[in-house]
Each structure stands twice: as C-alpha cells, then as structure tokens.
CSV table of N, CA and C in Angstrom, one decimal:
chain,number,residue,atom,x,y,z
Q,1,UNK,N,37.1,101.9,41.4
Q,1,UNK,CA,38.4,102.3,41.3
Q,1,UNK,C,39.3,101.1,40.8
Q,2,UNK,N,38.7,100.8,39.8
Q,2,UNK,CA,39.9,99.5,38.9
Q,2,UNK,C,41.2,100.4,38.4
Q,3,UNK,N,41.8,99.3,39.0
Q,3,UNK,CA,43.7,99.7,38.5
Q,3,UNK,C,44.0,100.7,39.3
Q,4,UNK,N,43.7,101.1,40.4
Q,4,UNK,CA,44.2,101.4,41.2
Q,4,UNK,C,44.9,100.9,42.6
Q,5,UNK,N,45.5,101.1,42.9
Q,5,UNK,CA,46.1,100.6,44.4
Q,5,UNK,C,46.3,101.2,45.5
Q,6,UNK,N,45.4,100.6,46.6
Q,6,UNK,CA,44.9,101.5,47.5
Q,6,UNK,C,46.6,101.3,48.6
Q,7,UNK,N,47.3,101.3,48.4
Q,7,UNK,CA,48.4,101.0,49.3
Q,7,UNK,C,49.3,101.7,49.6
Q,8,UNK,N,49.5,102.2,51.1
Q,8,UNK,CA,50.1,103.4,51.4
Q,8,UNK,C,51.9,103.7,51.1
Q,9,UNK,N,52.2,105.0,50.8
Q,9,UNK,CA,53.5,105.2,50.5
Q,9,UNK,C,54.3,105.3,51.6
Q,10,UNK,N,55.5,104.9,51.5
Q,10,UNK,CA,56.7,104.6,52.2
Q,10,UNK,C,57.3,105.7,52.2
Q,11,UNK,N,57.5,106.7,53.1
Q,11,UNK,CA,58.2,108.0,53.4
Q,11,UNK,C,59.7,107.7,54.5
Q,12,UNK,N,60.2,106.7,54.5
Q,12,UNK,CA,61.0,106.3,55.5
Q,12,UNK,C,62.4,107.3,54.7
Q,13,UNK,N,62.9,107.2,53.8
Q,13,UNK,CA,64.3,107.6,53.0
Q,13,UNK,C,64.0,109.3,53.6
Q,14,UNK,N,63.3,109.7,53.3
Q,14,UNK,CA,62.6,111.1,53.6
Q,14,UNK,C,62.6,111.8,54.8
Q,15,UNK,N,61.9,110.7,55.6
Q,15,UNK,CA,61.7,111.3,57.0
Q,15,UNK,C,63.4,110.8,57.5
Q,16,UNK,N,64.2,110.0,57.3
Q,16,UNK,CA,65.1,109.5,57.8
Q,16,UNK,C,66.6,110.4,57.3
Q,17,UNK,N,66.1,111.3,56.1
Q,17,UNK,CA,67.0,112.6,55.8
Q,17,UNK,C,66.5,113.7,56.3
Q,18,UNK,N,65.3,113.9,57.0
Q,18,UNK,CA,65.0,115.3,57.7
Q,18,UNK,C,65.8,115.1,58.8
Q,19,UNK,N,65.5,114.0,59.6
Q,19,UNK,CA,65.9,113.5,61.1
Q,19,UNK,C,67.7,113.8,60.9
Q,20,UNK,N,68.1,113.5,59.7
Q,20,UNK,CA,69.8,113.7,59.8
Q,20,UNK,C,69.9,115.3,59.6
Q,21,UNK,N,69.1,116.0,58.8
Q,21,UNK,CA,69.5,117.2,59.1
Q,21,UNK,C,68.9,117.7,60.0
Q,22,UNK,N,68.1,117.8,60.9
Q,22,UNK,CA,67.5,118.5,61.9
Q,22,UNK,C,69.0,118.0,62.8
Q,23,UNK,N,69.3,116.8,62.9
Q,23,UNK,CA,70.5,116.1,64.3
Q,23,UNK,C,71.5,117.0,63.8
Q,24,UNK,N,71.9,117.2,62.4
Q,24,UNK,CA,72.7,118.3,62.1
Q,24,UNK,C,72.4,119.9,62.9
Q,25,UNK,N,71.1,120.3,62.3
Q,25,UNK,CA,71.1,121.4,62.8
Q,25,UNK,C,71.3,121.6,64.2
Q,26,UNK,N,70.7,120.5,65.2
Q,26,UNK,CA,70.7,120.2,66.6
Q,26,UNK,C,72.3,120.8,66.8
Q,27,UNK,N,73.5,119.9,66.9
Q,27,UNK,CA,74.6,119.9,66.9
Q,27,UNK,C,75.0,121.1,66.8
Q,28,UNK,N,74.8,121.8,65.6
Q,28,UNK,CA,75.6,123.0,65.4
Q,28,UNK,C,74.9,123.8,66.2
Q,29,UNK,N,74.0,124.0,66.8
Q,29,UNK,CA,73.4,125.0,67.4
Q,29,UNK,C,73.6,125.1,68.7
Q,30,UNK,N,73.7,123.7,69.0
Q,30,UNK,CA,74.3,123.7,70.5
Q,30,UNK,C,75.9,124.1,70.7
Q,31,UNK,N,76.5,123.1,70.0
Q,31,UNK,CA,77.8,124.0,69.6
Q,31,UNK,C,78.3,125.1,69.7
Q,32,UNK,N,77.2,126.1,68.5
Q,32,UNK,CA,77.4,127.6,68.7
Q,32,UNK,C,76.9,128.0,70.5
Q,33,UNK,N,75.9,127.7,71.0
Q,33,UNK,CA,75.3,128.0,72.5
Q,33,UNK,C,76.5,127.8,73.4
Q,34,UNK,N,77.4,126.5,73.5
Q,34,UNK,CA,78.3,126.1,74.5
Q,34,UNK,C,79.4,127.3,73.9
Q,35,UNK,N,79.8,127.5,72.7
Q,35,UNK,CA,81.2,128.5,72.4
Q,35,UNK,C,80.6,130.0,72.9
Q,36,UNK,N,79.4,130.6,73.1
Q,36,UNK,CA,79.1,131.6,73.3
Q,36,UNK,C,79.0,131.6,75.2
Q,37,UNK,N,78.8,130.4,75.6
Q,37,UNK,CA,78.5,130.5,77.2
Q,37,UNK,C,79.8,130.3,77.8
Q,38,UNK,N,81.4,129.6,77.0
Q,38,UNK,CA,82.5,129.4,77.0
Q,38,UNK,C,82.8,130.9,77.3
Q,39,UNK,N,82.8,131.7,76.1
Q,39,UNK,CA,83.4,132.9,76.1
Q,39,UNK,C,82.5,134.1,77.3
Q,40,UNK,N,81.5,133.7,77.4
Q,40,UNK,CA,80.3,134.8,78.7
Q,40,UNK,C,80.9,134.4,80.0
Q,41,UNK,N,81.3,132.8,80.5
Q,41,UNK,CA,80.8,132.8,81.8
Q,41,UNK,C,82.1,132.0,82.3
Q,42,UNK,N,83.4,132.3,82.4
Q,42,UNK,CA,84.4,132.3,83.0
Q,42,UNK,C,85.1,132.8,83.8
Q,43,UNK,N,85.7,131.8,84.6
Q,43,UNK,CA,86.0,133.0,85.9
Q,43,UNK,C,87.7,133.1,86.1
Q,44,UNK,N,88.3,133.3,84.4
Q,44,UNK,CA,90.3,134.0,84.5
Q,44,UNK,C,89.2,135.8,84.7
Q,45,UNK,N,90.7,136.0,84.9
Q,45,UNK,CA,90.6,137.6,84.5
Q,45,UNK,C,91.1,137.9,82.5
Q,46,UNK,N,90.5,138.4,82.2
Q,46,UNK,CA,90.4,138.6,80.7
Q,46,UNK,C,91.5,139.2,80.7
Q,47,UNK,N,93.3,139.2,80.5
Q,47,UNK,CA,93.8,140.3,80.1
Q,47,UNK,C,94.3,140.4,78.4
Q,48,UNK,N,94.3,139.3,78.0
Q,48,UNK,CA,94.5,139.9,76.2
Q,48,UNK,C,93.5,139.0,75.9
Q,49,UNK,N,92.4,138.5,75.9
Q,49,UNK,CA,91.5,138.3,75.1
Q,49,UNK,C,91.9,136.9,74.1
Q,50,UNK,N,93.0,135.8,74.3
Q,50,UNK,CA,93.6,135.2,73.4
Q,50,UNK,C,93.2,133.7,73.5
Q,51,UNK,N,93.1,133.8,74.6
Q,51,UNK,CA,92.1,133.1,75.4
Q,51,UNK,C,90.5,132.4,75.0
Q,52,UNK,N,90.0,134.1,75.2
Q,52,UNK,CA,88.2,133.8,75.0
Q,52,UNK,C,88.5,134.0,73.7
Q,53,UNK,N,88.9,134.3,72.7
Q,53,UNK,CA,89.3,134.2,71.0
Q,53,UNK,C,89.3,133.1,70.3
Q,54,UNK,N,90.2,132.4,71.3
Q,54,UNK,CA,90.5,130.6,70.8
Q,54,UNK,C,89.3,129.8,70.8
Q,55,UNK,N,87.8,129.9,71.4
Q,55,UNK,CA,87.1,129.4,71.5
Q,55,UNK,C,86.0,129.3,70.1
Q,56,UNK,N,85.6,128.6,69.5
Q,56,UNK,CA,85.1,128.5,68.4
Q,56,UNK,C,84.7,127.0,67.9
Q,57,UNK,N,83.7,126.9,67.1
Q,57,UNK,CA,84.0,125.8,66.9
Q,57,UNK,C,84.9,125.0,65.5
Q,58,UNK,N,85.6,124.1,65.9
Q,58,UNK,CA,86.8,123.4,64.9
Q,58,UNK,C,86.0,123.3,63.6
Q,59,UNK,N,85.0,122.4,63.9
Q,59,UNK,CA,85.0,121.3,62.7
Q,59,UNK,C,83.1,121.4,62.7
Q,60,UNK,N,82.2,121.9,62.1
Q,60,UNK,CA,80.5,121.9,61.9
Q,60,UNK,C,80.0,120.3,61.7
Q,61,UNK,N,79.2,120.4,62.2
Q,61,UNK,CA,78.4,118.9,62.3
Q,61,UNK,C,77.9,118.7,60.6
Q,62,UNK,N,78.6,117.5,61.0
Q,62,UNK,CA,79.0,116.2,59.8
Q,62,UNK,C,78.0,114.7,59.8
Q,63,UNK,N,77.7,114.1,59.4
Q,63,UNK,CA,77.7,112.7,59.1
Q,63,UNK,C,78.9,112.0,59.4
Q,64,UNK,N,78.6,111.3,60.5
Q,64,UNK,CA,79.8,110.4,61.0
Q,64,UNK,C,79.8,108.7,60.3
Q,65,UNK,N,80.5,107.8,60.6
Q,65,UNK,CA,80.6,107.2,60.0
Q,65,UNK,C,79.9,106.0,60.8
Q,66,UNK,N,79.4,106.1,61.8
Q,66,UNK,CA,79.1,105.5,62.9
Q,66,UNK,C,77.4,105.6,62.8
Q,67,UNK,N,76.9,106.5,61.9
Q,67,UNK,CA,75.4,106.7,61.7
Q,67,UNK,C,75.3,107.8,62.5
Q,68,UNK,N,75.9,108.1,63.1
Q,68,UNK,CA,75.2,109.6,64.2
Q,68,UNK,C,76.0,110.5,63.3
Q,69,UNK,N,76.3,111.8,64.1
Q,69,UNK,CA,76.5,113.0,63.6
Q,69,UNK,C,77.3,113.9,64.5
Q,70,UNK,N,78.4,114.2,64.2
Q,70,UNK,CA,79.6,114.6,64.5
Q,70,UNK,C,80.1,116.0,64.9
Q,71,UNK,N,80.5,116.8,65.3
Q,71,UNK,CA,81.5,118.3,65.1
Q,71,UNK,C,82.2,118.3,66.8
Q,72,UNK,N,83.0,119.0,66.1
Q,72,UNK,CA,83.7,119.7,67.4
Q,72,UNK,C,84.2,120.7,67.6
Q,73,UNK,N,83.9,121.5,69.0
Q,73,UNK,CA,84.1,122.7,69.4
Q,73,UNK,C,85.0,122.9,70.6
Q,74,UNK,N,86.0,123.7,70.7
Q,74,UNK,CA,86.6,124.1,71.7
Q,74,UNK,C,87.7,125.3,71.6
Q,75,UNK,N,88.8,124.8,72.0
Q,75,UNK,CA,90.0,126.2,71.6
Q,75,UNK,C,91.0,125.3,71.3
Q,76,UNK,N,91.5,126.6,69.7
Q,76,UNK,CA,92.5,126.2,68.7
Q,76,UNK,C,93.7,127.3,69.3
Q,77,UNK,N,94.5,127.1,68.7
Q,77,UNK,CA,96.2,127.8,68.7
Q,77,UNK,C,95.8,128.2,70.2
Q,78,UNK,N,95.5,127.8,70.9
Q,78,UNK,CA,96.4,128.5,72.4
Q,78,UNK,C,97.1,127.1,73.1
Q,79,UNK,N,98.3,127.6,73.3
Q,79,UNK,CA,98.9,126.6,74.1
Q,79,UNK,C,98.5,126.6,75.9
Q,80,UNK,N,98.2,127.0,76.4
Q,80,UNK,CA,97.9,127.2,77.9
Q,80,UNK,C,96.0,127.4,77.9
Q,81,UNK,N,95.6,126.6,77.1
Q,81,UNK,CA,94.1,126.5,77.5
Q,81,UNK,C,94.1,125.1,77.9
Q,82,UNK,N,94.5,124.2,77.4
Q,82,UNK,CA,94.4,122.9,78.6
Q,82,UNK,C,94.7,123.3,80.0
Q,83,UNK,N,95.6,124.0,80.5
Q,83,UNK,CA,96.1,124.0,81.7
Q,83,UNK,C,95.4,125.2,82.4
Q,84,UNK,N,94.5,125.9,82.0
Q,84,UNK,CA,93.3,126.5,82.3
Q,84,UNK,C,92.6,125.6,82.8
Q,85,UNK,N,91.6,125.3,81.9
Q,85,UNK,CA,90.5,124.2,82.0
Q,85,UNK,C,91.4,122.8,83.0
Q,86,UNK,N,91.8,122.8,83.1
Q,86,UNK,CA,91.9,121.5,83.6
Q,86,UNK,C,92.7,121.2,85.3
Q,87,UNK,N,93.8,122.3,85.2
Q,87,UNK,CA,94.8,123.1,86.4
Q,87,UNK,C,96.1,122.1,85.9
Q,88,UNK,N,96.8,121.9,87.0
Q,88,UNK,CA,98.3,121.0,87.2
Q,88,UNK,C,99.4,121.6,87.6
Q,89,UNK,N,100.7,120.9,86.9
Q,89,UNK,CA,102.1,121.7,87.6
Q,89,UNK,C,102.5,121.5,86.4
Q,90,UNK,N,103.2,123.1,86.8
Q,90,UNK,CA,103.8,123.3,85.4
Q,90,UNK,C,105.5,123.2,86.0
Q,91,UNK,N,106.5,122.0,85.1
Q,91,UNK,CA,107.9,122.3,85.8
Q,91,UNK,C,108.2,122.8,84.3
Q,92,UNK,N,110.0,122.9,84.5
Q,92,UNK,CA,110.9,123.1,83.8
Q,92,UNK,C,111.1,121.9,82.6
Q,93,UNK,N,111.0,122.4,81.2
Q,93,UNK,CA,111.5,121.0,80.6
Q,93,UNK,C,113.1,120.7,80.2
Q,94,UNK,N,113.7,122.1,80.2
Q,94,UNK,CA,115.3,121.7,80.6
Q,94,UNK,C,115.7,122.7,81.8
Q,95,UNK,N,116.8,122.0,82.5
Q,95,UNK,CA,117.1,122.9,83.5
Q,95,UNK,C,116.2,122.8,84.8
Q,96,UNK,N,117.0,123.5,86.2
Q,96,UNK,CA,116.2,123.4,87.4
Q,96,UNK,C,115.2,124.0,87.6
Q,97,UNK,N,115.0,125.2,86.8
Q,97,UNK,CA,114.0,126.3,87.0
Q,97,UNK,C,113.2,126.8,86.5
Q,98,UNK,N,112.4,127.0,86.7
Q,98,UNK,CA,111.3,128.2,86.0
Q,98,UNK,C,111.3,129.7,86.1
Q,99,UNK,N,111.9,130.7,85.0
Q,99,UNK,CA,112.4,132.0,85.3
Q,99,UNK,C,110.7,133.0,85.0
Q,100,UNK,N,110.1,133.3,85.9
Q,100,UNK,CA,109.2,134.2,86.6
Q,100,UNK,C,109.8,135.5,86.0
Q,101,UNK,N,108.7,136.4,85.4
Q,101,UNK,CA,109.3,137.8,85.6
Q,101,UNK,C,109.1,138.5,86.5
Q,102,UNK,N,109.1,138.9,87.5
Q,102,UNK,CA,108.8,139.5,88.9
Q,102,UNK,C,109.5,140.9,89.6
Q,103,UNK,N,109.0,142.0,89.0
Q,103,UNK,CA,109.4,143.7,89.1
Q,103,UNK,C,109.7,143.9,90.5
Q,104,UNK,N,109.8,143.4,91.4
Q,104,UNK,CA,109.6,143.5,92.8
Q,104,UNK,C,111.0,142.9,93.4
Q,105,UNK,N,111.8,142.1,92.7
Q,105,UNK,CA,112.8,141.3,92.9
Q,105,UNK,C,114.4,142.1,92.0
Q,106,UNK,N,115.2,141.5,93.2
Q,106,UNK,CA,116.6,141.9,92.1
Q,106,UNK,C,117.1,141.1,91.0
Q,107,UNK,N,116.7,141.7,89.9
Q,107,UNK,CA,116.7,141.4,89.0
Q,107,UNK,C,115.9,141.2,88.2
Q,108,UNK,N,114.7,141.1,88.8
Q,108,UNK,CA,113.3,140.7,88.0
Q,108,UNK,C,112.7,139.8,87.9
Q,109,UNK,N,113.6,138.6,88.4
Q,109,UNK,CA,113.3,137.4,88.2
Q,109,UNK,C,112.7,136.5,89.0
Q,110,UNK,N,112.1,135.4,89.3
Q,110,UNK,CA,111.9,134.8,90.3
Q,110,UNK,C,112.1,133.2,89.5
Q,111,UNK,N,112.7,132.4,90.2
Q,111,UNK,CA,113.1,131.5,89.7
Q,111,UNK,C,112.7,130.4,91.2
Q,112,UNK,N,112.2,129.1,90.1
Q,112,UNK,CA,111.0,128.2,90.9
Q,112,UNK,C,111.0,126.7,90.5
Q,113,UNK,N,110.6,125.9,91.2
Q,113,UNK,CA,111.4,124.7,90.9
Q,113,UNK,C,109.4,124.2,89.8
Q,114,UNK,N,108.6,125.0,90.0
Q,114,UNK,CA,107.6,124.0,89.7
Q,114,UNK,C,106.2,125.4,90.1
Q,115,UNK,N,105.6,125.7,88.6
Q,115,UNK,CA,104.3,126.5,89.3
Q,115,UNK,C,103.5,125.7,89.3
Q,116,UNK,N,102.3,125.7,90.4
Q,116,UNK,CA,100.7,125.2,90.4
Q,116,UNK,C,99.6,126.2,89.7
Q,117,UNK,N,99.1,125.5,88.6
Q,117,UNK,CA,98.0,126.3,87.7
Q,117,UNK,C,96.5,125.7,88.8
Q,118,UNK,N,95.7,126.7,89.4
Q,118,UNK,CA,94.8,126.0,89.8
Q,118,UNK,C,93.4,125.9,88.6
Q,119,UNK,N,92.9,124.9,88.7
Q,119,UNK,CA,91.4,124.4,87.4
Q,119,UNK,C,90.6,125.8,87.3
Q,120,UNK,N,90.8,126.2,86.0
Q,120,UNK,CA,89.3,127.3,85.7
Q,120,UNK,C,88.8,127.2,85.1
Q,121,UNK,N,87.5,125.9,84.7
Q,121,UNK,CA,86.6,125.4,83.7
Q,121,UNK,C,85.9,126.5,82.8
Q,122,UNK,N,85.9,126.2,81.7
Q,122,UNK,CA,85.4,127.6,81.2
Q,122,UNK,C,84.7,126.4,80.2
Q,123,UNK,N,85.0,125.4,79.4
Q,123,UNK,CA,84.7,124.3,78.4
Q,123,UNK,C,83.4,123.4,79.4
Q,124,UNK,N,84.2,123.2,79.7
Q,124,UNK,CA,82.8,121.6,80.8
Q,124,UNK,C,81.7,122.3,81.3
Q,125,UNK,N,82.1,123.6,82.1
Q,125,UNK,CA,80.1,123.8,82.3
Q,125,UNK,C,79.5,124.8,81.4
Q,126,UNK,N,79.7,125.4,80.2
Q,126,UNK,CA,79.2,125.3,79.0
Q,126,UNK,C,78.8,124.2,78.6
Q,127,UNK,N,79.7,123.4,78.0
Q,127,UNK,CA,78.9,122.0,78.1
Q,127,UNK,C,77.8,120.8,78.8
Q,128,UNK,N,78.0,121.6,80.1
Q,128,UNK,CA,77.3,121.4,81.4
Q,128,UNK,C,76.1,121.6,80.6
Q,129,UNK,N,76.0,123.0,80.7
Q,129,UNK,CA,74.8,123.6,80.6
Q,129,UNK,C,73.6,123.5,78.8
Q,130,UNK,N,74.9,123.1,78.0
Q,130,UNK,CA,74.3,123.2,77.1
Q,130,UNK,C,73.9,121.7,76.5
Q,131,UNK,N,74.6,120.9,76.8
Q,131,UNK,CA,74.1,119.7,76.0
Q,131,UNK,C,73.1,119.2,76.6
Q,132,UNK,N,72.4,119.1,77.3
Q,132,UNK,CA,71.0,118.3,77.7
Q,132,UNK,C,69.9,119.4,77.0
Q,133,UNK,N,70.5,120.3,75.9
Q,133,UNK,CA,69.3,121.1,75.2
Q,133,UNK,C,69.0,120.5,74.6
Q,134,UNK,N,70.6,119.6,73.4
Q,134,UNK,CA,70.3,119.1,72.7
Q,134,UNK,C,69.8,118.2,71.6
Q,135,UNK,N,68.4,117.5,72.6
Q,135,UNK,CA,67.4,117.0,72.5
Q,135,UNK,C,66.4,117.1,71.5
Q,136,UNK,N,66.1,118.9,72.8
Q,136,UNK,CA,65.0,119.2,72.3
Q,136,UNK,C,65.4,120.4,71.0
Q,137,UNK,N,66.7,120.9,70.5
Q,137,UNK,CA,66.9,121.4,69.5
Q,137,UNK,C,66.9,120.5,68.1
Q,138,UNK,N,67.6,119.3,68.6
Q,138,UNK,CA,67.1,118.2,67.1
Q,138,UNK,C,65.0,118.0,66.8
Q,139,UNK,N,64.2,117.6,68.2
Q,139,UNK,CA,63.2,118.1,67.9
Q,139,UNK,C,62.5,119.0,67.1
Q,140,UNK,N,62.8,120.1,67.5
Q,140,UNK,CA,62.1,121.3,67.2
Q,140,UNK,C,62.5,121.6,65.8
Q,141,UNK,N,64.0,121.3,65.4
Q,141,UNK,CA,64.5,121.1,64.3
Q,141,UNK,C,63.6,120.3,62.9
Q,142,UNK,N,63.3,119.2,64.1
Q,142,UNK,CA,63.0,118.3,63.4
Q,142,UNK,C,61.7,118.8,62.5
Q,143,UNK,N,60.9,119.4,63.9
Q,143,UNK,CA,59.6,119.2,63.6
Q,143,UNK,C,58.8,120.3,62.5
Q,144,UNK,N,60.2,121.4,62.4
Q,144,UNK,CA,60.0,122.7,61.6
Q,144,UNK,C,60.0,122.5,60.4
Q,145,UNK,N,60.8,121.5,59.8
Q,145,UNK,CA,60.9,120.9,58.3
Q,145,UNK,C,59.6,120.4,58.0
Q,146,UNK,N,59.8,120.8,56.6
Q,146,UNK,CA,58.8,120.4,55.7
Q,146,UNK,C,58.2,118.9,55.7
Q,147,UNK,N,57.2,118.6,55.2
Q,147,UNK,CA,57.0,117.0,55.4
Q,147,UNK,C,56.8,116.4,54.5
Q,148,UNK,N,56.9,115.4,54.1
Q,148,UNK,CA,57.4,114.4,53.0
Q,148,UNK,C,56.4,114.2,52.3
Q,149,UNK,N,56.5,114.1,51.1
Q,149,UNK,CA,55.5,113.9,50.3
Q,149,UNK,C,54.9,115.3,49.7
C-alpha cells in the first residue's frame, strides 16, 4: 500500500454539529412537553380560556452565545399570569380602593383596601416534571442522526 496513509479521519466538526442539533431538538421538545403539561394540569378554574391560551412557547431553541442552546417558553399578553403562578397582594395604584364588582351588594360594588391572590403554579411543575427528560431527549436525538462520514 505505497502512497497511502493509514491515518484515521477526524469527525470532530460533524459529530460536534449533530450534538448542537440533537441539544436543539432536545430543547424544543421539552419545551413543547412543559407548554402541553402547563395547559393539562392546573389547578384555576378555566373560565375564558385566556389564560391556558397564553401558554406557548416565545422564542424555539437557538444557538446561544454562550455555546449552549437557548429558547423560551411560557405566557405572552396576559397581564395576571405572574400573579397566578406566583400569588401576592394586589393594592390600588391610585386611590384608597379596589372597586370589586359584587351583585350581592348595594350597588354592586365592593370596595377593598388590598386583594390576596393565593400561588397557582401551573409553569414550575411542568417544568418540574419535564426538564430532567431533557437529557435523555438530547440523547436519543442524538443517537437517531445519521453518522458522520
């Protein structure tokens, strides 16, 4: 075997762009799993749906700048999903009061110096539940792609 060279090829560039898109695929798949367990396993009472609607994800897994791999998911245009997920006190931002509409009252109204939102996680144990998958979805991702060379 003159003029040959017995010397093995370097697949590193290769295997090191499967691994970024499998971490991609990973990401987004978990992603979609936490927005789908977001909207299944909450405990408000559903009454307009505006709520479990907002949940989606923002932004699809990216190449970050940092070498890893990026996206984010949660809820857009609702203003009262932090205060879901998280609870607190809601006051007045002008004025003493908080005007309640309340059918049972004269006038309708119920007027309040301060409501208490109690915490209804609906984000964190989706997340709970779904990110220690993962792992094993960048794996399996991984391992489904073609192989180099």
């Amino acid at each position: 075997m003159a003029g040959k060279s017995k010397s093995l090829k370097w697949f590193g560039k290769a295997v090191k762009g499967r691994m970024r898109d499998a971490q991609i695929l990973g990401v987004n798949q978990t992603m979609a799993a936490c927005v789908a367990d977001a909207k299944r396993n909450h405990s408000w009472q559903n009454r307009t749906g505006i709520l479990e609607g907002g949940i989606d994800i923002a932004v699809y897994a990216a190449p970050s700048s940092d070498g890893g791999v990026k996206g984010t998911w949660g809820v857009r245009d609702v203003v009262y999903a932090r205060i879901h997920e998280l609870g607190g006190v809601i006051r007045p931002k002008k004025g003493k009061a908080l005007a309640i509409p309340d059918p049972n009252r004269p006038g309708g109204i119920l007027l309040v110096k301060s409501v208490t939102i109690p915490k209804r996680p609906y984000l964190r144990p989706a997340a709970d539940t779904q990110y220690p998958k993962l792992a094993g979805r960048i794996a399996k991702a991984f391992n489904r792609s073609s192989k180099p060379g």
